[in-house]
Amino acid sequence: MTTSGPGPGTATDTHCPYCALQCGMRLRPGAGPEPVEVLERPGFPVNRGALCGKGRTAAAVLRPGVRLTEPLVRDSRDAPLRPASWDEALDRVAAGLMAVRRRYGNDAVGVFGGGGLTNEKAYLLGKFARVALRTPNIDYNGRFCMSSAAAAHRRAFGIDRGLPFPLADVAGTDCVILVGANPAETMPPALRYFRELRENGGRLIVVDPRRTRTADQADLHLQPLPGTDLALALGLLHLLIADGRADKDFIARRTTGFAQARAAAMAHWPGRVERITGVPVTQLAAAAAMFGEAPRGMVLTARGPEQQSKGTDTVSAWINLCLAAGKAGRPGSGYGCLTGQGNGQGGREHGQKADQLPGYRSITDPAARRHVAAVWGIDPDDLPGPGRSAYELLDSLGGDGGDGSGGGIGGNNSDGRVRALLLMGSNPAVSAPRAAHVTERLRALDLLAVGDVVLSETARLADVVLPVTQWAEETGTTTNLEGRVILRRKAVDAPEGVRSDLAVLHGLAARLGVPEGFPEDPEEVFEELRRASAGGQADYAGISYGRIRAEDGVFWPCPAPDHPGTPRLFLDRFATPDGRARFAAVTHRPAAEEPDGPDGDYPLFLTTGRVVGQYQSGAQTRRVDELNRSAPGPFVEVHPVLARRLGVAEGELLAVSSRRGRAVAPARVTDTIRPDTVFMPFHWGGKGRANSLTNPALDPVSRMPEFKVCAVRVEKAEASAVTDAAS
Amino acid sequence: MTRRIAVVGAGMAAARFAERFQAFGGDAEVTLYGAEPRAPYNRVLLADVLTGRYAADDLTLPAGEARLRTGCEVTGLDTVAHTLELADGERVPYDELVLATGAEPVACGELGRGRVHVVRTADDGEALAGAAARARRAVVIGGGVLGVSVARALASCGLPVTIVHRAPYLVERDLDGPAGELLRRGLAGLGVEVRTGVTVREAEPGAGEGEGAYGAVRVELSDGHTLDADLVVAACGVTPRTALARAAGLPVRTGVVVDDSLSCAPGVYAIGDCAEHAGRTHGTAGPAWEQADVLAARLSGASPDAVYEGSRPYARLSAGPLEYAAFGDAAAAGEDGLDVLRIADATRGSYKKLVLRGDRIAGAVLLGDLATVGALARAYERGEPVPSDPFHLLTSPTSPTSQGAS
């Protein structure tokens, strides 16, 4: 270990382990059962000291009884996990990977990463896949997070950064449309900027099928049918044009493709959009006027529009609205994506995405391949090409193809199936769509090795579990939703028996015959990452740990040490070859699976999302008592009209079925949801697992699964059906 | 050789078909033959070209990458030889044929001698806009949804307008009497006078100087009154344009008769206003696009077994302050097995009615207050059972209209 812990009594400035805000916090050695105490850090600009319940209680996951403290291995498929030494565990993983490579080829091993991993880990994991394993098959759960926004961003602006401006700019604009985003629950400290917006006289429009806590704060809440916000955005563009509020000068000077986008909007006239979305024309008109009249404005999207099989087009439609209104590439205006995971932004920039190399380079671009291969000291021809996207990778796991339900990639052996998987920082047994099938695929692997902090549902399936350091126990950078590269600092030594992910990769690479190139020191990895990203879109060349410490974060692109970084993008030009933003001619289409008739098998919409007390698959937060008290388990939100029809009362168990599976959870009766839609949070495994139901239909561009819309049937369940729910 | 799909017509159904065919990944050369000199445009919005809301060019619709032959009238079909005959005598071969010939305005009695506008094409709209700018008083013949839209548009240009309508109340195909009456009052507030229960006996040149001068047309009504105007618009409905199909020996009743696959003969299809399916023709864009979607799914191969199951009648007026939505058989009442719920608020000018057959919606009207239109439309369209207390479909406190509370 080269990064030592702080001395006794000193406090360490660092950042929260959870969402993409990466709130600043201060850790002080703790006197209680937890090794550190979480304190406010008012000086950090994004959250100005505010923390949500998840951040405040983050130290609970550091407790020895909660986190893993020794490697675990399984002697055979049916044997239980047992403690093992690091050497045994790493030898076992390396031998398993080698055996699969020898028998089936390099493509038969895969790597699955996570959007919570630091930049250093994400970078090294991508390098590990391509250099040590020489497999194209690496992807990560960030594919399930913001990949649609990323694709639409690049299509329109030529570059993908979640927000093109600091979050604080929200408070100073005149109108924000928040689409399928619920920051009141997903990133509470961000909410202050929306409050300040309204205190400053700005307007907030929220688009969400549910009247969320965020929607409650809006000047106008549009409540469309799930999966119809593409039509809604086109309808608003239509009205913007019809009402004479399109910014013709901006369109002429700074964009291309308006005529086609306008034609697409003409195919979505108000009456038709009302019929598709269920949002009355009067409300469409009010929203279009509110946004169109505002001198400056922003559209911010989150998973609602993005997690659809048409997510890329949906986001493009919202970008079109910004462009037509002249609200982009100007101070106080623009489109942005509220990235979800802690390092969702950085995680996609440095090579754990199947089609990308560090610096947000394309793996199919020969110049990019030459550059990265030179940094890595290999022949560009030895770099694999693009691999499978996250769900396609998970779907291809296991040699037994089974009855063909494995889907996707073909039948049995020598067929490109992946038989050994190294998985870090992700819990797809809970978070992947069609999760029962994915669980079955994970079980069918010859080798599953999982690096994690806790024994997650996915780790429980593993042949080898590697206990790795977390957040307060390690140093590394993340890049928050603003594109601000920040530094998490080690505040406490990890328990005996825990190693960093970087050390794991170092140990595995050495066993695979690649002893060089996988340093354990995060700063050393970051220095290499700087070189690898130099000249790419996400250029970190000018960023150093020293600068981050001194400046409270540096915004990429930052190509040189004397470059100030780029808090605001696009003010002079967009990052396209001609400097102009590109309209996309997109058309509404139905979800991959729509409810059938009222007498059909699956008559209702299911949409999924989060609650404030839990985070993602819950692997961390479900181990925190205080959070479990506020959010103890899964539930099914139903409208009173639907509850009456089902004959179900608050708290009674409901069985929700889709074509992919079944979940059971208590009813929560509320008029904040549409009567034709039910909602489930996705934080739990077991019988209440929402992702047992969700649809892996993929967006053709981003390969994002359709988490937000599928068709279900809802019935009263017998109490006996759920005794082990949420286990 | 590339498969060739010829689409006769370049209106809304044709454009939608072409756009969807490409979106579905169809592999064929699609050609639209349009008699009009311009690319497909959105006809639904023509009335608002009058008000200046849309420039004519704004209305252009996407049509995928189809070849577009504008100003190109098809004068004959040979479904044996698989050729089209064009006005200039050219013969064009095709592999599959889609008829999307649309509809044309029907005549409103004996109007031959006066100058009477119609509103069907963009050219019609431009001519009417030009005339409206010079006119001082207008008469609209026909008080259906198009007539009401046009009257409202002309009134918003500052013209006094009179609607002459044959039925006892406005838009009798969509509305019931009370709703028609409320609509009349709403129009009165915009400066539109409505005369119901009368027809036009004749419209002939009046004493003035010609179009644009007051008194240029004298409209004689069936009740003996005459109206002097210098602008007359006929909006008496449309009839499917079937002459080509009929001459080619294809099955025609009111429209070109198609089955659930939208086929009227092997390799020949009809969609949109010209098509008759299950004994029904439609004159609106919604069903036309549903048909276009089904046919594009079939012919592109994306969903070769897709079938058209008919469209539920749904009418929507959204013209400035005048708004209504009408579903199904809204005027029905008194029949056995029908329950009717009504909520009328004369001071606010709103009227809501739900006609139930058992627990399903047979028809409904929302006029003036459309807060629940989304929920109602969905329940109606999907044939959803209505709960024992269906008032939420008319007055939901949780209708998607929440205003912020903080």
PDB file of N, CA, C and O in Angstrom, chain A residues 198 216 218-219 221 225 238 242-243 262-263 266-267 269 272 274-275 278 281-283 587 595-596 598-599 603 605 639 671 676, chain B residues 19-20 42 45 53-54 57-58 60 62 289 314 316 318 323 360 373-374 378 381-383 398 400-406:
ATOM      1  N   ARG A 198     -36.873  28.681  -8.219  1.00  0.00           N
ATOM      2  CA  ARG A 198     -38.224  29.217  -8.064  1.00  0.00           C
ATOM      3  C   ARG A 198     -38.221  30.453  -7.183  1.00  0.00           C
ATOM      4  O   ARG A 198     -38.977  31.394  -7.418  1.00  0.00           O
ATOM      5  N   ASP A 216     -44.165  17.591  -6.932  1.00  0.00           N
ATOM      6  CA  ASP A 216     -44.921  18.426  -5.994  1.00  0.00           C
ATOM      7  C   ASP A 216     -44.369  19.842  -5.915  1.00  0.00           C
ATOM      8  O   ASP A 216     -45.063  20.753  -5.494  1.00  0.00           O
ATOM      9  N   ALA A 218     -43.245  21.538  -8.477  1.00  0.00           N
ATOM     10  CA  ALA A 218     -43.209  22.153  -9.810  1.00  0.00           C
ATOM     11  C   ALA A 218     -44.303  23.191  -9.989  1.00  0.00           C
ATOM     12  O   ALA A 218     -45.339  23.155  -9.348  1.00  0.00           O
ATOM     13  N   ASP A 219     -44.058  24.117 -10.895  1.00  0.00           N
ATOM     14  CA  ASP A 219     -45.116  25.024 -11.329  1.00  0.00           C
ATOM     15  C   ASP A 219     -46.103  24.291 -12.211  1.00  0.00           C
ATOM     16  O   ASP A 219     -47.267  24.640 -12.258  1.00  0.00           O
ATOM     17  N   HIS A 221     -46.887  20.196 -13.638  1.00  0.00           N
ATOM     18  CA  HIS A 221     -46.516  18.777 -13.700  1.00  0.00           C
ATOM     19  C   HIS A 221     -47.275  18.126 -14.840  1.00  0.00           C
ATOM     20  O   HIS A 221     -48.499  18.096 -14.837  1.00  0.00           O
ATOM     21  N   LEU A 225     -48.349   9.026 -19.996  1.00  0.00           N
ATOM     22  CA  LEU A 225     -48.234   7.575 -19.941  1.00  0.00           C
ATOM     23  C   LEU A 225     -46.760   7.197 -20.008  1.00  0.00           C
ATOM     24  O   LEU A 225     -45.995   7.835 -20.733  1.00  0.00           O
ATOM     25  N   HIS A 238     -43.494  21.190 -31.543  1.00  0.00           N
ATOM     26  CA  HIS A 238     -44.536  21.621 -32.471  1.00  0.00           C
ATOM     27  C   HIS A 238     -45.143  22.950 -32.004  1.00  0.00           C
ATOM     28  O   HIS A 238     -45.268  23.905 -32.776  1.00  0.00           O
ATOM     29  N   ALA A 242     -45.322  26.591 -33.669  1.00  0.00           N
ATOM     30  CA  ALA A 242     -46.623  27.171 -34.009  1.00  0.00           C
ATOM     31  C   ALA A 242     -46.841  28.504 -33.301  1.00  0.00           C
ATOM     32  O   ALA A 242     -47.477  29.408 -33.833  1.00  0.00           O
ATOM     33  N   ASP A 243     -46.329  28.616 -32.111  1.00  0.00           N
ATOM     34  CA  ASP A 243     -46.531  29.849 -31.347  1.00  0.00           C
ATOM     35  C   ASP A 243     -45.500  30.923 -31.673  1.00  0.00           C
ATOM     36  O   ASP A 243     -45.467  31.970 -31.026  1.00  0.00           O
ATOM     37  N   ARG A 262     -38.296  19.765 -37.748  1.00  0.00           N
ATOM     38  CA  ARG A 262     -39.588  20.445 -37.809  1.00  0.00           C
ATOM     39  C   ARG A 262     -40.637  19.535 -38.446  1.00  0.00           C
ATOM     40  O   ARG A 262     -41.770  19.458 -37.979  1.00  0.00           O
ATOM     41  N   ALA A 263     -40.245  18.843 -39.507  1.00  0.00           N
ATOM     42  CA  ALA A 263     -41.197  17.928 -40.140  1.00  0.00           C
ATOM     43  C   ALA A 263     -41.636  16.856 -39.147  1.00  0.00           C
ATOM     44  O   ALA A 263     -42.815  16.504 -39.061  1.00  0.00           O
ATOM     45  N   MET A 266     -44.118  18.299 -36.950  1.00  0.00           N
ATOM     46  CA  MET A 266     -45.423  18.498 -37.598  1.00  0.00           C
ATOM     47  C   MET A 266     -46.233  17.205 -37.607  1.00  0.00           C
ATOM     48  O   MET A 266     -47.455  17.236 -37.691  1.00  0.00           O
ATOM     49  N   ALA A 267     -45.527  16.074 -37.537  1.00  0.00           N
ATOM     50  CA  ALA A 267     -46.233  14.790 -37.457  1.00  0.00           C
ATOM     51  C   ALA A 267     -46.733  14.529 -36.042  1.00  0.00           C
ATOM     52  O   ALA A 267     -47.338  13.503 -35.777  1.00  0.00           O
ATOM     53  N   TRP A 269     -48.823  16.753 -33.924  1.00  0.00           N
ATOM     54  CA  TRP A 269     -49.604  17.949 -33.611  1.00  0.00           C
ATOM     55  C   TRP A 269     -50.296  17.743 -32.253  1.00  0.00           C
ATOM     56  O   TRP A 269     -50.403  16.622 -31.760  1.00  0.00           O
ATOM     57  N   ARG A 272     -52.879  14.968 -31.460  1.00  0.00           N
ATOM     58  CA  ARG A 272     -52.310  13.622 -31.564  1.00  0.00           C
ATOM     59  C   ARG A 272     -51.425  13.320 -30.354  1.00  0.00           C
ATOM     60  O   ARG A 272     -51.435  12.217 -29.809  1.00  0.00           O
ATOM     61  N   GLU A 274     -51.671  14.612 -27.406  1.00  0.00           N
ATOM     62  CA  GLU A 274     -52.565  14.386 -26.270  1.00  0.00           C
ATOM     63  C   GLU A 274     -53.037  12.931 -26.254  1.00  0.00           C
ATOM     64  O   GLU A 274     -53.089  12.285 -25.207  1.00  0.00           O
ATOM     65  N   ARG A 275     -53.358  12.439 -27.431  1.00  0.00           N
ATOM     66  CA  ARG A 275     -53.891  11.086 -27.506  1.00  0.00           C
ATOM     67  C   ARG A 275     -52.820  10.046 -27.174  1.00  0.00           C
ATOM     68  O   ARG A 275     -53.087   9.037 -26.534  1.00  0.00           O
ATOM     69  N   GLY A 278     -51.687  11.227 -23.213  1.00  0.00           N
ATOM     70  CA  GLY A 278     -52.684  11.460 -22.179  1.00  0.00           C
ATOM     71  C   GLY A 278     -52.565  12.825 -21.519  1.00  0.00           C
ATOM     72  O   GLY A 278     -53.319  13.135 -20.602  1.00  0.00           O
ATOM     73  N   VAL A 281     -54.091  18.982 -24.203  1.00  0.00           N
ATOM     74  CA  VAL A 281     -53.497  20.020 -25.055  1.00  0.00           C
ATOM     75  C   VAL A 281     -53.261  21.309 -24.276  1.00  0.00           C
ATOM     76  O   VAL A 281     -52.239  21.971 -24.456  1.00  0.00           O
ATOM     77  N   THR A 282     -54.184  21.649 -23.391  1.00  0.00           N
ATOM     78  CA  THR A 282     -54.016  22.901 -22.648  1.00  0.00           C
ATOM     79  C   THR A 282     -52.740  22.876 -21.812  1.00  0.00           C
ATOM     80  O   THR A 282     -52.058  23.889 -21.675  1.00  0.00           O
ATOM     81  N   GLN A 283     -52.434  21.719 -21.268  1.00  0.00           N
ATOM     82  CA  GLN A 283     -51.199  21.627 -20.478  1.00  0.00           C
ATOM     83  C   GLN A 283     -49.966  21.639 -21.357  1.00  0.00           C
ATOM     84  O   GLN A 283     -48.930  22.202 -20.985  1.00  0.00           O
ATOM     85  N   THR A 587     -39.037  10.182 -34.427  1.00  0.00           N
ATOM     86  CA  THR A 587     -40.484   9.969 -34.459  1.00  0.00           C
ATOM     87  C   THR A 587     -40.872   9.088 -33.281  1.00  0.00           C
ATOM     88  O   THR A 587     -40.139   8.175 -32.919  1.00  0.00           O
ATOM     89  N   PRO A 595     -49.121  -2.568 -22.708  1.00  0.00           N
ATOM     90  CA  PRO A 595     -50.196  -3.371 -22.135  1.00  0.00           C
ATOM     91  C   PRO A 595     -51.175  -3.818 -23.221  1.00  0.00           C
ATOM     92  O   PRO A 595     -51.455  -3.065 -24.149  1.00  0.00           O
ATOM     93  N   ASP A 596     -51.639  -5.059 -23.114  1.00  0.00           N
ATOM     94  CA  ASP A 596     -52.675  -5.485 -24.053  1.00  0.00           C
ATOM     95  C   ASP A 596     -54.015  -4.988 -23.516  1.00  0.00           C
ATOM     96  O   ASP A 596     -54.065  -4.200 -22.581  1.00  0.00           O
ATOM     97  N   PRO A 598     -57.779  -4.482 -21.799  1.00  0.00           N
ATOM     98  CA  PRO A 598     -58.146  -4.602 -20.383  1.00  0.00           C
ATOM     99  C   PRO A 598     -58.463  -6.033 -19.982  1.00  0.00           C
ATOM    100  O   PRO A 598     -58.342  -6.388 -18.815  1.00  0.00           O
ATOM    101  N   ASP A 599     -58.846  -6.844 -20.940  1.00  0.00           N
ATOM    102  CA  ASP A 599     -59.128  -8.237 -20.622  1.00  0.00           C
ATOM    103  C   ASP A 599     -57.952  -9.134 -21.009  1.00  0.00           C
ATOM    104  O   ASP A 599     -58.048 -10.355 -20.978  1.00  0.00           O
ATOM    105  N   PRO A 603     -52.454  -6.138 -18.623  1.00  0.00           N
ATOM    106  CA  PRO A 603     -53.186  -4.920 -18.992  1.00  0.00           C
ATOM    107  C   PRO A 603     -52.619  -3.617 -18.449  1.00  0.00           C
ATOM    108  O   PRO A 603     -53.102  -2.551 -18.811  1.00  0.00           O
ATOM    109  N   PHE A 605     -49.322  -0.869 -17.138  1.00  0.00           N
ATOM    110  CA  PHE A 605     -47.917  -0.483 -17.226  1.00  0.00           C
ATOM    111  C   PHE A 605     -47.233  -0.725 -15.884  1.00  0.00           C
ATOM    112  O   PHE A 605     -47.810  -0.463 -14.833  1.00  0.00           O
ATOM    113  N   HIS A 639     -52.942   3.151  -7.775  1.00  0.00           N
ATOM    114  CA  HIS A 639     -53.922   4.227  -7.640  1.00  0.00           C
ATOM    115  C   HIS A 639     -55.170   3.682  -6.936  1.00  0.00           C
ATOM    116  O   HIS A 639     -55.510   2.500  -7.100  1.00  0.00           O
ATOM    117  N   ASP A 671     -52.759   8.296  -4.755  1.00  0.00           N
ATOM    118  CA  ASP A 671     -53.298   8.924  -5.965  1.00  0.00           C
ATOM    119  C   ASP A 671     -52.230   9.691  -6.728  1.00  0.00           C
ATOM    120  O   ASP A 671     -52.536  10.448  -7.642  1.00  0.00           O
ATOM    121  N   ASP A 676     -53.585   3.561 -14.611  1.00  0.00           N
ATOM    122  CA  ASP A 676     -53.222   2.493 -15.552  1.00  0.00           C
ATOM    123  C   ASP A 676     -51.787   2.018 -15.364  1.00  0.00           C
ATOM    124  O   ASP A 676     -51.259   1.267 -16.177  1.00  0.00           O
TER     125      ASP A 676
ATOM    126  N   GLU B  19     -42.839   6.988 -44.226  1.00  0.00           N
ATOM    127  CA  GLU B  19     -41.961   7.233 -43.079  1.00  0.00           C
ATOM    128  C   GLU B  19     -41.802   5.961 -42.240  1.00  0.00           C
ATOM    129  O   GLU B  19     -40.703   5.583 -41.842  1.00  0.00           O
ATOM    130  N   ARG B  20     -42.928   5.305 -41.969  1.00  0.00           N
ATOM    131  CA  ARG B  20     -42.885   4.080 -41.154  1.00  0.00           C
ATOM    132  C   ARG B  20     -42.184   2.938 -41.884  1.00  0.00           C
ATOM    133  O   ARG B  20     -41.470   2.160 -41.291  1.00  0.00           O
ATOM    134  N   ASN B  42     -49.187  18.472 -43.375  1.00  0.00           N
ATOM    135  CA  ASN B  42     -50.185  18.126 -42.367  1.00  0.00           C
ATOM    136  C   ASN B  42     -51.483  18.901 -42.609  1.00  0.00           C
ATOM    137  O   ASN B  42     -51.610  20.072 -42.268  1.00  0.00           O
ATOM    138  N   LEU B  45     -53.820  20.811 -39.920  1.00  0.00           N
ATOM    139  CA  LEU B  45     -53.499  22.135 -39.388  1.00  0.00           C
ATOM    140  C   LEU B  45     -53.844  23.265 -40.348  1.00  0.00           C
ATOM    141  O   LEU B  45     -53.536  24.426 -40.084  1.00  0.00           O
ATOM    142  N   ARG B  53     -50.832  31.074 -37.887  1.00  0.00           N
ATOM    143  CA  ARG B  53     -50.102  30.301 -36.891  1.00  0.00           C
ATOM    144  C   ARG B  53     -49.003  29.478 -37.561  1.00  0.00           C
ATOM    145  O   ARG B  53     -47.916  29.310 -37.001  1.00  0.00           O
ATOM    146  N   TYR B  54     -49.331  28.943 -38.715  1.00  0.00           N
ATOM    147  CA  TYR B  54     -48.338  28.172 -39.461  1.00  0.00           C
ATOM    148  C   TYR B  54     -48.107  28.830 -40.805  1.00  0.00           C
ATOM    149  O   TYR B  54     -49.064  29.270 -41.460  1.00  0.00           O
ATOM    150  N   ASP B  57     -45.106  26.333 -45.479  1.00  0.00           N
ATOM    151  CA  ASP B  57     -43.934  25.455 -45.494  1.00  0.00           C
ATOM    152  C   ASP B  57     -43.719  24.719 -44.184  1.00  0.00           C
ATOM    153  O   ASP B  57     -43.105  23.661 -44.142  1.00  0.00           O
ATOM    154  N   ASP B  58     -44.212  25.318 -43.088  1.00  0.00           N
ATOM    155  CA  ASP B  58     -44.037  24.684 -41.779  1.00  0.00           C
ATOM    156  C   ASP B  58     -44.687  23.314 -41.719  1.00  0.00           C
ATOM    157  O   ASP B  58     -44.312  22.488 -40.903  1.00  0.00           O
ATOM    158  N   THR B  60     -44.822  20.773 -43.646  1.00  0.00           N
ATOM    159  CA  THR B  60     -44.239  19.601 -44.318  1.00  0.00           C
ATOM    160  C   THR B  60     -44.069  18.432 -43.350  1.00  0.00           C
ATOM    161  O   THR B  60     -43.597  18.596 -42.237  1.00  0.00           O
ATOM    162  N   PRO B  62     -42.616  14.403 -42.578  1.00  0.00           N
ATOM    163  CA  PRO B  62     -41.565  13.473 -43.000  1.00  0.00           C
ATOM    164  C   PRO B  62     -42.152  12.353 -43.848  1.00  0.00           C
ATOM    165  O   PRO B  62     -43.289  11.930 -43.637  1.00  0.00           O
ATOM    166  N   TRP B 289     -53.559   7.111 -40.110  1.00  0.00           N
ATOM    167  CA  TRP B 289     -52.201   6.776 -39.668  1.00  0.00           C
ATOM    168  C   TRP B 289     -52.154   5.396 -39.040  1.00  0.00           C
ATOM    169  O   TRP B 289     -51.154   4.693 -39.154  1.00  0.00           O
ATOM    170  N   TYR B 314     -63.339   8.972 -32.620  1.00  0.00           N
ATOM    171  CA  TYR B 314     -62.823   9.927 -31.638  1.00  0.00           C
ATOM    172  C   TYR B 314     -62.671  11.254 -32.353  1.00  0.00           C
ATOM    173  O   TYR B 314     -62.049  11.321 -33.407  1.00  0.00           O
ATOM    174  N   ARG B 316     -61.793  15.462 -31.971  1.00  0.00           N
ATOM    175  CA  ARG B 316     -61.134  16.401 -31.060  1.00  0.00           C
ATOM    176  C   ARG B 316     -61.062  17.735 -31.757  1.00  0.00           C
ATOM    177  O   ARG B 316     -60.494  17.832 -32.854  1.00  0.00           O
ATOM    178  N   SER B 318     -59.594  21.481 -31.138  1.00  0.00           N
ATOM    179  CA  SER B 318     -58.734  22.256 -30.256  1.00  0.00           C
ATOM    180  C   SER B 318     -58.415  23.527 -31.012  1.00  0.00           C
ATOM    181  O   SER B 318     -57.419  23.638 -31.690  1.00  0.00           O
ATOM    182  N   GLU B 323     -62.832  24.047 -27.316  1.00  0.00           N
ATOM    183  CA  GLU B 323     -62.224  22.725 -27.185  1.00  0.00           C
ATOM    184  C   GLU B 323     -63.278  21.693 -26.886  1.00  0.00           C
ATOM    185  O   GLU B 323     -64.109  21.896 -25.991  1.00  0.00           O
ATOM    186  N   ARG B 360     -68.730  -0.421 -19.576  1.00  0.00           N
ATOM    187  CA  ARG B 360     -67.821   0.074 -20.616  1.00  0.00           C
ATOM    188  C   ARG B 360     -68.348   1.392 -21.187  1.00  0.00           C
ATOM    189  O   ARG B 360     -69.561   1.619 -21.220  1.00  0.00           O
ATOM    190  N   VAL B 373     -59.224  14.470 -20.163  1.00  0.00           N
ATOM    191  CA  VAL B 373     -59.311  13.897 -21.508  1.00  0.00           C
ATOM    192  C   VAL B 373     -58.371  12.710 -21.697  1.00  0.00           C
ATOM    193  O   VAL B 373     -58.714  11.724 -22.362  1.00  0.00           O
ATOM    194  N   GLY B 374     -57.202  12.787 -21.078  1.00  0.00           N
ATOM    195  CA  GLY B 374     -56.231  11.711 -21.266  1.00  0.00           C
ATOM    196  C   GLY B 374     -56.749  10.395 -20.705  1.00  0.00           C
ATOM    197  O   GLY B 374     -56.736   9.356 -21.375  1.00  0.00           O
ATOM    198  N   ARG B 378     -58.144   7.082 -22.914  1.00  0.00           N
ATOM    199  CA  ARG B 378     -57.492   5.789 -22.775  1.00  0.00           C
ATOM    200  C   ARG B 378     -58.509   4.720 -22.361  1.00  0.00           C
ATOM    201  O   ARG B 378     -58.525   3.614 -22.915  1.00  0.00           O
ATOM    202  N   GLU B 381     -60.597   4.069 -25.469  1.00  0.00           N
ATOM    203  CA  GLU B 381     -59.905   3.417 -26.577  1.00  0.00           C
ATOM    204  C   GLU B 381     -59.589   1.965 -26.283  1.00  0.00           C
ATOM    205  O   GLU B 381     -59.624   1.116 -27.159  1.00  0.00           O
ATOM    206  N   ARG B 382     -59.251   1.698 -25.040  1.00  0.00           N
ATOM    207  CA  ARG B 382     -58.885   0.328 -24.678  1.00  0.00           C
ATOM    208  C   ARG B 382     -60.082  -0.493 -24.234  1.00  0.00           C
ATOM    209  O   ARG B 382     -59.943  -1.677 -23.939  1.00  0.00           O
ATOM    210  N   GLY B 383     -61.254   0.156 -24.190  1.00  0.00           N
ATOM    211  CA  GLY B 383     -62.433  -0.576 -23.761  1.00  0.00           C
ATOM    212  C   GLY B 383     -62.311  -1.048 -22.324  1.00  0.00           C
ATOM    213  O   GLY B 383     -62.712  -2.153 -21.976  1.00  0.00           O
ATOM    214  N   THR B 398     -57.360  13.821  -9.210  1.00  0.00           N
ATOM    215  CA  THR B 398     -55.997  13.384  -9.497  1.00  0.00           C
ATOM    216  C   THR B 398     -55.772  13.321 -10.997  1.00  0.00           C
ATOM    217  O   THR B 398     -54.902  12.632 -11.458  1.00  0.00           O
ATOM    218  N   PRO B 400     -54.347  14.395 -14.473  1.00  0.00           N
ATOM    219  CA  PRO B 400     -52.970  14.852 -14.644  1.00  0.00           C
ATOM    220  C   PRO B 400     -52.887  16.358 -14.859  1.00  0.00           C
ATOM    221  O   PRO B 400     -52.458  16.842 -15.865  1.00  0.00           O
ATOM    222  N   THR B 401     -53.316  17.085 -13.877  1.00  0.00           N
ATOM    223  CA  THR B 401     -53.289  18.541 -14.019  1.00  0.00           C
ATOM    224  C   THR B 401     -52.703  19.186 -12.790  1.00  0.00           C
ATOM    225  O   THR B 401     -52.933  20.347 -12.532  1.00  0.00           O
ATOM    226  N   SER B 402     -51.984  18.415 -12.010  1.00  0.00           N
ATOM    227  CA  SER B 402     -51.541  18.964 -10.733  1.00  0.00           C
ATOM    228  C   SER B 402     -50.728  20.235 -10.928  1.00  0.00           C
ATOM    229  O   SER B 402     -49.801  20.281 -11.720  1.00  0.00           O
ATOM    230  N   GLN B 403     -51.082  21.203 -10.207  1.00  0.00           N
ATOM    231  CA  GLN B 403     -50.288  22.421 -10.175  1.00  0.00           C
ATOM    232  C   GLN B 403     -49.435  22.368  -8.919  1.00  0.00           C
ATOM    233  O   GLN B 403     -49.814  21.764  -7.923  1.00  0.00           O
ATOM    234  N   GLY B 404     -48.293  22.997  -8.973  1.00  0.00           N
ATOM    235  CA  GLY B 404     -47.380  22.947  -7.842  1.00  0.00           C
ATOM    236  C   GLY B 404     -48.006  23.501  -6.580  1.00  0.00           C
ATOM    237  O   GLY B 404     -48.860  24.380  -6.618  1.00  0.00           O
ATOM    238  N   ALA B 405     -47.591  22.970  -5.478  1.00  0.00           N
ATOM    239  CA  ALA B 405     -48.210  23.332  -4.215  1.00  0.00           C
ATOM    240  C   ALA B 405     -47.272  24.090  -3.294  1.00  0.00           C
ATOM    241  O   ALA B 405     -47.706  24.747  -2.378  1.00  0.00           O
ATOM    242  N   SER B 406     -46.011  24.018  -3.540  1.00  0.00           N
ATOM    243  CA  SER B 406     -45.084  24.535  -2.526  1.00  0.00           C
ATOM    244  C   SER B 406     -44.997  26.043  -2.540  1.00  0.00           C
ATOM    245  O   SER B 406     -45.307  26.693  -3.498  1.00  0.00           O
TER     246      SER B 406
END
